[in-house]
Tab-separated table of C-alpha atoms and ligand atoms in Angstrom:
chain	number	residue	atom	x	y	z
A	1	MET	CA	21.747	-15.139	-8.748
A	2	SER	CA	22.253	-11.923	-10.711
A	3	LYS	CA	20.273	-8.805	-9.702
A	4	GLU	CA	18.118	-9.244	-12.846
A	5	GLU	CA	17.167	-12.803	-11.723
A	6	ILE	CA	16.520	-11.695	-8.155
A	7	CYS	CA	14.110	-9.115	-9.548
A	8	THR	CA	12.377	-11.481	-11.923
A	9	HIS	CA	12.402	-14.807	-10.046
A	10	LEU	CA	13.634	-14.894	-6.434
A	11	GLY	CA	10.790	-16.027	-4.210
A	12	ASP	CA	8.866	-17.856	-6.987
A	13	ASP	CA	7.128	-20.870	-5.507
A	14	TYR	CA	4.565	-21.895	-8.158
A	15	ASP	CA	3.447	-25.086	-6.321
A	16	ARG	CA	2.611	-22.998	-3.260
A	17	TYR	CA	0.261	-20.798	-5.292
A	18	LEU	CA	-1.479	-23.254	-7.625
A	19	GLY	CA	0.947	-22.547	-10.439
A	20	ALA	CA	0.128	-18.835	-10.636
A	21	ILE	CA	3.014	-17.060	-12.473
A	22	VAL	CA	2.350	-13.988	-10.301
A	23	PRO	CA	1.963	-14.711	-6.528
A	24	PRO	CA	-1.449	-13.757	-5.071
A	25	ILE	CA	-2.169	-10.850	-2.820
A	26	PHE	CA	-2.768	-12.268	0.663
A	27	GLN	CA	-5.240	-9.508	1.435
A	28	ASN	CA	-6.058	-10.646	4.898
A	29	SER	CA	-5.406	-9.452	8.451
A	30	LEU	CA	-5.476	-12.863	10.201
A	31	PHE	CA	-4.066	-16.369	9.626
A	32	THR	CA	-5.889	-19.137	11.575
A	33	ARG	CA	-4.337	-22.195	13.077
A	34	LYS	CA	-6.909	-24.613	14.368
A	35	THR	CA	-5.571	-27.613	12.507
A	36	GLN	CA	-2.197	-26.403	11.204
A	37	ASN	CA	0.289	-23.644	12.083
A	38	HIS	CA	1.563	-22.141	8.786
A	39	GLY	CA	3.849	-19.684	10.564
A	40	TYR	CA	1.718	-16.609	10.081
A	41	VAL	CA	-0.547	-15.014	12.586
A	42	TYR	CA	-1.309	-11.387	11.752
A	43	THR	CA	-0.380	-9.096	8.779
A	44	ARG	CA	1.033	-6.421	11.121
A	45	ILE	CA	3.839	-8.936	11.933
A	46	SER	CA	4.207	-10.872	8.633
A	47	ASN	CA	2.459	-11.606	5.359
A	48	PRO	CA	3.372	-14.010	2.542
A	49	THR	CA	3.037	-11.446	-0.245
A	50	THR	CA	5.065	-8.853	1.665
A	51	GLU	CA	7.713	-11.498	2.543
A	52	ILE	CA	8.481	-12.054	-1.175
A	53	ALA	CA	9.244	-8.394	-1.642
A	54	GLU	CA	11.361	-8.480	1.545
A	55	ARG	CA	13.362	-11.528	0.310
A	56	LYS	CA	13.966	-9.886	-3.080
A	57	ILE	CA	15.133	-6.579	-1.656
A	58	ALA	CA	17.308	-8.203	1.066
A	59	ALA	CA	19.037	-10.206	-1.751
A	60	LEU	CA	19.439	-7.115	-3.987
A	61	GLU	CA	21.067	-5.208	-1.022
A	62	GLU	CA	23.192	-8.253	-0.084
A	63	GLY	CA	21.672	-8.152	3.411
A	64	GLU	CA	20.506	-10.982	5.654
A	65	ALA	CA	16.919	-9.725	5.909
A	66	ALA	CA	14.594	-6.912	5.125
A	67	ARG	CA	11.246	-5.529	6.375
A	68	CYS	CA	8.740	-3.482	4.411
A	69	PHE	CA	6.929	-0.370	5.757
A	70	SER	CA	3.938	1.739	4.788
A	71	SER	CA	6.259	4.574	3.764
A	72	GLY	CA	9.930	5.514	3.464
A	73	MET	CA	9.463	7.718	6.521
A	74	GLY	CA	7.938	4.708	8.415
A	75	ALA	CA	11.138	2.726	7.651
A	76	ILE	CA	13.405	5.700	8.437
A	77	SER	CA	11.797	6.491	11.828
A	78	ALA	CA	11.707	2.795	12.783
A	79	GLY	CA	15.343	2.445	11.815
A	80	ILE	CA	16.407	5.488	13.811
A	81	MET	CA	14.365	4.252	16.855
A	82	TYR	CA	16.189	0.952	16.662
A	83	TRP	CA	19.525	2.737	17.338
A	84	VAL	CA	18.652	5.492	19.718
A	85	ALA	CA	17.551	5.627	23.409
A	86	GLN	CA	16.715	8.447	25.751
A	87	ASN	CA	19.494	11.024	26.157
A	88	THR	CA	21.629	9.734	23.272
A	89	HIS	CA	23.217	11.636	20.442
A	90	VAL	CA	23.058	11.253	16.660
A	91	VAL	CA	25.271	12.692	13.854
A	92	CYS	CA	23.399	13.259	10.687
A	93	VAL	CA	24.405	14.636	7.277
A	94	LYS	CA	22.836	18.008	6.581
A	95	SER	CA	21.909	16.974	2.973
A	96	ALA	CA	19.592	14.202	4.277
A	97	TYR	CA	15.910	14.122	3.367
A	98	GLY	CA	14.090	16.942	5.152
A	99	PRO	CA	11.522	14.958	7.203
A	100	ALA	CA	14.286	12.550	8.388
A	101	ARG	CA	16.212	15.627	9.640
A	102	GLU	CA	13.035	16.951	11.224
A	103	PHE	CA	12.380	13.636	13.046
A	104	LEU	CA	15.853	13.716	14.499
A	105	SER	CA	16.157	17.391	15.337
A	106	SER	CA	12.663	18.356	16.474
A	107	TYR	CA	10.549	15.179	17.202
A	108	LEU	CA	13.215	13.239	19.102
A	109	ALA	CA	14.396	16.298	21.050
A	110	ALA	CA	11.355	15.740	23.364
A	111	PHE	CA	12.985	12.408	24.371
A	112	GLY	CA	16.405	13.956	25.034
A	113	VAL	CA	17.873	12.808	21.799
A	114	GLU	CA	20.328	15.410	20.407
A	115	VAL	CA	21.520	15.661	16.833
A	116	THR	CA	24.557	17.374	15.223
A	117	PHE	CA	24.496	18.050	11.486
A	118	VAL	CA	27.598	17.706	9.447
A	119	SER	CA	28.506	18.039	5.762
A	120	GLY	CA	29.738	14.475	5.752
A	121	GLU	CA	32.690	15.446	3.594
A	122	SER	CA	35.435	14.381	5.982
A	123	LEU	CA	36.039	12.021	8.863
A	124	GLU	CA	37.726	14.790	10.843
A	125	GLU	CA	34.482	16.762	10.830
A	126	ILE	CA	32.574	13.827	12.220
A	127	GLU	CA	35.263	12.986	14.729
A	128	GLN	CA	35.031	16.566	16.159
A	129	VAL	CA	31.308	16.204	16.865
A	130	VAL	CA	31.144	12.538	18.135
A	131	ARG	CA	30.366	12.287	21.859
A	132	PRO	CA	30.559	9.334	24.346
A	133	ASN	CA	26.766	8.918	23.976
A	134	THR	CA	26.674	8.967	20.168
A	135	LYS	CA	24.694	6.013	19.015
A	136	LEU	CA	24.057	6.584	15.326
A	137	LEU	CA	25.566	8.094	12.225
A	138	TYR	CA	22.715	8.859	9.797
A	139	LEU	CA	23.843	9.059	6.157
A	140	GLU	CA	22.308	9.679	2.788
A	141	SER	CA	24.658	9.120	-0.149
A	142	PRO	CA	24.104	10.296	-2.788
A	143	SER	CA	21.575	12.816	-1.359
A	144	SER	CA	18.529	13.686	-3.351
A	145	HIS	CA	19.090	17.345	-4.281
A	146	ILE	CA	22.800	17.961	-4.765
A	147	PHE	CA	23.850	14.292	-4.615
A	148	ALA	CA	26.361	14.822	-1.706
A	149	MET	CA	28.317	11.662	-0.951
A	150	GLN	CA	30.006	10.139	2.024
A	151	ASP	CA	32.967	7.740	1.852
A	152	LEU	CA	31.082	4.610	2.989
A	153	GLN	CA	34.121	2.440	3.737
A	154	ALA	CA	35.794	5.200	5.760
A	155	VAL	CA	32.602	6.088	7.714
A	156	ALA	CA	31.764	2.530	8.383
A	157	ASP	CA	35.302	1.705	9.669
A	158	PHE	CA	35.224	4.854	11.893
A	159	ALA	CA	31.817	4.014	13.372
A	160	ARG	CA	32.486	0.297	13.946
A	161	ALA	CA	35.719	1.135	15.807
A	162	ARG	CA	33.690	3.341	18.244
A	163	GLY	CA	30.608	1.086	18.590
A	164	ILE	CA	28.406	3.602	16.794
A	165	GLY	CA	25.599	2.317	14.423
A	166	THR	CA	25.281	3.446	10.760
A	167	LEU	CA	22.046	3.834	8.874
A	168	ILE	CA	22.049	5.061	5.292
A	169	ASP	CA	19.249	6.255	2.939
A	170	ASN	CA	20.136	4.568	-0.322
A	171	THR	CA	17.022	5.603	-2.207
A	172	TRP	CA	18.903	7.559	-4.893
A	173	ALA	CA	21.163	4.783	-5.972
A	174	THR	CA	18.717	1.844	-5.613
A	175	PRO	CA	20.186	-1.552	-4.606
A	176	LEU	CA	21.252	-1.998	-8.193
A	177	TYR	CA	23.788	0.820	-8.155
A	178	GLN	CA	25.105	0.834	-4.547
A	179	ASN	CA	25.272	-1.698	-1.781
A	180	PRO	CA	26.282	0.001	1.460
A	181	LEU	CA	26.275	-3.228	3.595
A	182	ARG	CA	29.293	-4.335	1.533
A	183	TYR	CA	31.387	-1.573	3.148
A	184	GLY	CA	30.297	-2.446	6.712
A	185	ILE	CA	27.358	-0.002	7.020
A	186	ASP	CA	24.856	-1.574	9.541
A	187	MET	CA	21.494	-0.801	7.982
A	188	VAL	CA	20.039	0.505	4.736
A	189	VAL	CA	16.724	2.308	4.095
A	190	HIS	CA	14.840	2.892	0.887
A	191	SER	CA	11.764	4.818	0.004
A	192	ALA	CA	9.974	2.280	-2.086
A	193	SER	CA	7.796	5.140	-3.388
A	194	LYS	CA	10.624	6.044	-5.871
A	195	TYR	CA	12.461	3.643	-8.197
A	196	LEU	CA	11.656	0.407	-6.453
A	197	GLY	CA	7.937	0.895	-7.100
A	198	GLY	CA	8.713	2.863	-10.185
A	199	HIS	CA	5.142	3.702	-11.338
A	200	SER	CA	4.195	6.581	-8.885
A	201	ASP	CA	1.343	4.494	-7.503
A	202	ILE	CA	2.608	3.342	-4.106
A	203	ILE	CA	4.021	4.809	-0.964
A	204	GLY	CA	6.365	2.391	0.781
A	205	GLY	CA	9.661	1.886	2.591
A	206	VAL	CA	12.170	-0.932	3.291
A	207	LEU	CA	14.836	-1.484	5.911
A	208	ILE	CA	17.633	-4.012	5.277
A	209	GLY	CA	20.167	-5.324	7.786
A	210	SER	CA	21.161	-8.285	9.980
A	211	ALA	CA	18.505	-10.963	10.508
A	212	GLU	CA	18.694	-10.236	14.247
A	213	ALA	CA	17.996	-6.504	13.825
A	214	MET	CA	15.220	-7.086	11.397
A	215	GLU	CA	13.523	-9.653	13.633
A	216	ARG	CA	13.595	-7.189	16.488
A	217	ILE	CA	12.237	-4.388	14.306
A	218	ALA	CA	9.407	-6.736	13.127
A	219	TYR	CA	8.199	-7.090	16.661
A	220	LYS	CA	9.158	-3.743	18.162
A	221	GLU	CA	9.585	-0.675	16.004
A	222	ARG	CA	7.377	-1.896	13.124
A	223	ALA	CA	4.729	-3.799	15.064
A	224	LEU	CA	4.416	-1.235	17.896
A	225	PHE	CA	4.373	1.852	15.735
A	226	GLY	CA	2.382	-0.134	13.215
A	227	SER	CA	3.693	1.319	9.907
A	228	VAL	CA	3.700	-2.086	8.135
A	229	MET	CA	3.314	-2.378	4.353
A	230	ASP	CA	-0.129	-3.334	3.225
A	231	PRO	CA	-0.287	-6.584	1.110
A	232	HIS	CA	-1.709	-4.807	-2.023
A	233	GLN	CA	1.116	-2.249	-1.746
A	234	SER	CA	3.596	-5.203	-1.488
A	235	TRP	CA	2.088	-6.760	-4.618
A	236	LEU	CA	2.540	-3.451	-6.507
A	237	LEU	CA	6.019	-3.254	-5.193
A	238	LEU	CA	6.773	-6.755	-6.483
A	239	ARG	CA	5.403	-5.774	-9.930
A	240	GLY	CA	7.698	-2.708	-9.938
A	241	LEU	CA	10.755	-4.707	-8.858
A	242	ARG	CA	10.409	-7.169	-11.800
A	243	THR	CA	11.261	-4.356	-14.246
A	244	LEU	CA	13.699	-2.405	-12.014
A	245	PRO	CA	16.870	-3.322	-13.972
A	246	VAL	CA	15.445	-2.328	-17.370
A	247	ARG	CA	13.958	0.832	-16.069
A	248	MET	CA	17.172	1.894	-14.257
A	249	LYS	CA	19.159	1.234	-17.441
A	250	GLN	CA	16.879	3.562	-19.429
A	251	HIS	CA	16.818	6.295	-16.578
A	252	GLN	CA	20.571	6.202	-16.468
A	253	GLU	CA	21.141	6.395	-20.230
A	254	SER	CA	18.681	9.252	-20.682
A	255	ALA	CA	19.820	11.193	-17.575
A	256	MET	CA	23.454	11.054	-18.734
A	257	THR	CA	22.504	12.523	-22.080
A	258	VAL	CA	20.205	15.148	-20.526
A	259	ALA	CA	22.824	16.169	-17.896
A	260	ALA	CA	25.544	16.649	-20.544
A	261	PHE	CA	23.045	18.669	-22.686
A	262	LEU	CA	22.206	20.925	-19.643
A	263	GLU	CA	25.878	21.466	-18.893
A	264	SER	CA	26.413	22.843	-22.332
A	265	HIS	CA	23.270	25.024	-22.328
A	266	PRO	CA	23.957	28.817	-22.304
A	267	LYS	CA	20.962	29.426	-19.952
A	268	VAL	CA	22.334	27.006	-17.345
A	269	GLU	CA	24.810	28.189	-14.770
A	270	ARG	CA	25.637	24.920	-13.024
A	271	VAL	CA	24.550	21.243	-13.215
A	272	PHE	CA	24.687	18.655	-10.392
A	273	TYR	CA	24.861	15.051	-11.653
A	274	PRO	CA	27.138	12.442	-10.065
A	275	GLY	CA	27.896	10.887	-13.491
A	276	LEU	CA	29.469	14.105	-14.776
A	277	PRO	CA	33.182	14.704	-14.018
A	278	SER	CA	32.158	18.235	-12.874
A	279	HIS	CA	30.315	16.803	-9.756
A	280	PRO	CA	32.367	17.213	-6.577
A	281	GLY	CA	31.660	13.514	-5.684
A	282	TYR	CA	32.596	12.182	-9.118
A	283	GLU	CA	35.719	10.300	-8.048
A	284	LEU	CA	34.154	8.886	-4.860
A	285	GLY	CA	31.112	7.877	-6.837
A	286	ARG	CA	33.243	5.927	-9.265
A	287	LYS	CA	34.554	3.911	-6.276
A	288	GLN	CA	31.177	3.090	-4.610
A	289	LEU	CA	28.443	3.534	-7.258
A	290	ALA	CA	27.778	0.915	-9.999
A	291	GLY	CA	25.604	3.315	-11.945
A	292	TYR	CA	23.706	6.640	-11.958
A	293	THR	CA	20.032	7.235	-11.809
A	294	GLY	CA	17.594	9.796	-13.192
A	295	LEU	CA	17.776	12.767	-10.841
A	296	ILE	CA	19.616	15.870	-12.111
A	297	SER	CA	19.713	19.368	-10.503
A	298	PHE	CA	20.665	22.575	-12.138
A	299	VAL	CA	20.744	26.307	-11.533
A	300	PRO	CA	19.293	28.232	-14.496
A	301	ARG	CA	20.891	31.625	-15.293
A	302	ALA	CA	17.791	33.727	-14.311
A	303	GLU	CA	16.039	35.434	-11.444
A	304	ASP	CA	13.635	33.469	-9.198
A	305	GLN	CA	10.439	34.683	-10.841
A	306	ALA	CA	11.695	33.927	-14.370
A	307	ILE	CA	12.501	30.358	-13.278
A	308	ARG	CA	9.087	29.938	-11.745
A	309	ASP	CA	7.472	31.270	-14.952
A	310	MET	CA	9.525	28.812	-17.057
A	311	ILE	CA	8.260	25.671	-15.325
A	312	PRO	CA	4.647	25.708	-16.683
A	313	LYS	CA	6.149	26.075	-20.230
A	314	LEU	CA	7.515	22.516	-19.998
A	315	ARG	CA	5.338	19.988	-21.758
A	316	TYR	CA	6.772	16.734	-20.534
A	317	PHE	CA	7.886	17.686	-16.945
A	318	GLU	CA	5.089	17.894	-14.458
A	319	HIS	CA	5.681	20.165	-11.436
A	320	GLY	CA	5.977	18.080	-8.230
A	321	PRO	CA	8.474	17.014	-5.525
A	322	SER	CA	8.614	13.172	-5.864
A	323	TRP	CA	10.823	11.203	-8.249
A	324	GLY	CA	11.743	7.764	-9.461
A	325	GLY	CA	8.575	7.138	-11.501
A	326	PHE	CA	7.933	6.586	-15.225
A	327	GLU	CA	7.163	10.183	-15.673
A	328	SER	CA	9.460	13.216	-15.817
A	329	LEU	CA	9.141	15.819	-13.073
A	330	ILE	CA	10.552	19.187	-12.062
A	331	VAL	CA	10.693	20.926	-8.704
A	332	ASP	CA	11.979	24.359	-7.854
A	333	VAL	CA	13.545	23.320	-4.607
A	334	GLY	CA	16.112	26.165	-4.293
A	335	VAL	CA	14.131	28.961	-5.865
A	336	GLY	CA	13.350	31.636	-3.290
A	337	ILE	CA	15.118	29.592	-0.551
A	338	SER	CA	16.311	31.632	2.470
A	339	GLU	CA	20.037	32.066	3.223
A	340	GLU	CA	19.563	30.031	6.427
A	341	ALA	CA	17.776	27.197	4.618
A	342	SER	CA	20.427	27.172	1.916
A	343	ARG	CA	23.286	27.046	4.483
A	344	SER	CA	21.679	24.326	6.629
A	345	THR	CA	20.791	21.977	3.739
A	346	GLY	CA	23.480	22.724	1.231
A	347	ILE	CA	20.867	23.431	-1.452
A	348	PRO	CA	22.085	26.354	-3.636
A	349	HIS	CA	19.905	29.361	-4.345
A	350	GLY	CA	17.985	28.911	-7.634
A	351	LEU	CA	18.354	25.116	-7.803
A	352	VAL	CA	15.689	23.177	-9.725
A	353	ARG	CA	15.700	19.339	-9.816
A	354	ILE	CA	14.406	17.153	-12.564
A	355	SER	CA	13.469	13.483	-12.457
A	356	VAL	CA	14.163	12.023	-15.887
A	357	GLY	CA	11.437	9.584	-16.666
A	358	LEU	CA	11.083	6.971	-19.386
A	359	GLU	CA	10.288	9.314	-22.245
A	360	ARG	CA	12.856	9.585	-25.069
A	361	ALA	CA	15.907	11.713	-24.087
A	362	GLU	CA	15.568	13.647	-27.326
A	363	THR	CA	12.015	14.580	-26.459
A	364	LEU	CA	13.079	15.738	-23.000
A	365	MET	CA	16.023	17.773	-24.245
A	366	ALA	CA	13.884	19.518	-26.935
A	367	ASP	CA	11.308	20.372	-24.172
A	368	LEU	CA	14.020	21.692	-21.789
A	369	ASP	CA	15.632	23.642	-24.578
A	370	GLN	CA	12.408	25.396	-25.621
A	371	ALA	CA	11.548	26.278	-22.004
A	372	LEU	CA	15.126	27.437	-21.073
A	373	ASN	CA	15.196	29.598	-24.235
A	374	THR	CA	12.174	31.604	-22.875
A	375	LEU	CA	14.356	32.849	-19.979
A	376	PRO	CA	15.263	36.523	-20.391
B	401	PLP	C1	15.667	10.529	-0.274
B	401	PLP	C2	14.387	10.270	0.324
B	401	PLP	N1	14.306	9.442	1.380
B	401	PLP	C3	13.113	9.124	1.957
B	401	PLP	C4	11.907	9.634	1.468
B	401	PLP	C5	10.616	9.320	2.175
B	401	PLP	O1	9.893	8.352	1.487
B	401	PLP	P1	8.274	8.314	1.603
B	401	PLP	O2	7.746	9.510	0.868
B	401	PLP	O3	7.990	6.998	0.962
B	401	PLP	O4	7.932	8.324	3.064
B	401	PLP	C6	11.911	10.432	0.278
B	401	PLP	C7	10.686	10.974	-0.189
B	401	PLP	O5	10.678	11.884	-1.014
B	401	PLP	C8	13.190	10.791	-0.260
B	401	PLP	O6	13.300	11.616	-1.319
């Protein structure tokens, strides 16, 4: 099945649902079994609506199984807990999503779990910090602010040879444009609140990996912490997944055009976009990415306050930190950032990030142009 057909049709079972073209929301906590056992007991463990989303996403990621969570962070923390134990060590890329880094560095410290942050640019760097008790390499490639990348094949081979697990946040690329399990990465996580949902109306997360790992997670990390996806959320996720390929095609086409426009703009100092040859990860991306999505970062040629003043002048970019929806957004992530924060995350001073939505690229470029031209 192609990815398009997985998104539109995998999991269809019209006879099971009275011929309904869209499967119903099983909005119930309990499944009874007085006369017949249908294989479901309680929605915290499994639910037929959620299972369709899980089957689609597992197939898209080329994994054996998937489990949906109430948020991306629910999936990230469950995935990390699957790999770690008391007094173990994790290596994490410093460009990873902030709350994931915080979960590792501050929350898990209380349980004796230690973390070392690396740039992820070379295996030598990882080799230097790995310890006998290292249990997990936590990756995010491309990352969501500067789109830092790790060589997935090399890191997976390195970790496998040492019995270390690998977990990657693949939210930026979506399962359409990168499939880390192909390279031997053990587990993939997505925030479904971004492109998978695509309409800025759900918070959700997904873990994908071996059937054995996902079964354990369903009964341990997901059932015991309880961050399971709600059936209505799953239904909205399914609706989003049906149009994922056409949305991503549009996001990619527009973002490529907007990124090239920004790179040639006199008020822009530097652009970060993995689809541009100027991006440090461009060559690696050509090996492991099948496409590029709608996030672009750039550093305007201006002081902090001037950048802040420019943002409200944009008509089509709302100011907010999320991304991956139908709407265009901007966030001043590196404006006013401290030296320490810039060093520890790799986010350059003055960086702003835009999420290119589904508006026309020409409209967005005209909007960016008029706002940038107000900079002194
Ligand atoms: C790269 C990345 N991973 C994970 C998450 C967490 O997802 P959620 O907000 O669904 O918990 C986010 C949210 O912004 C993100 O940007």
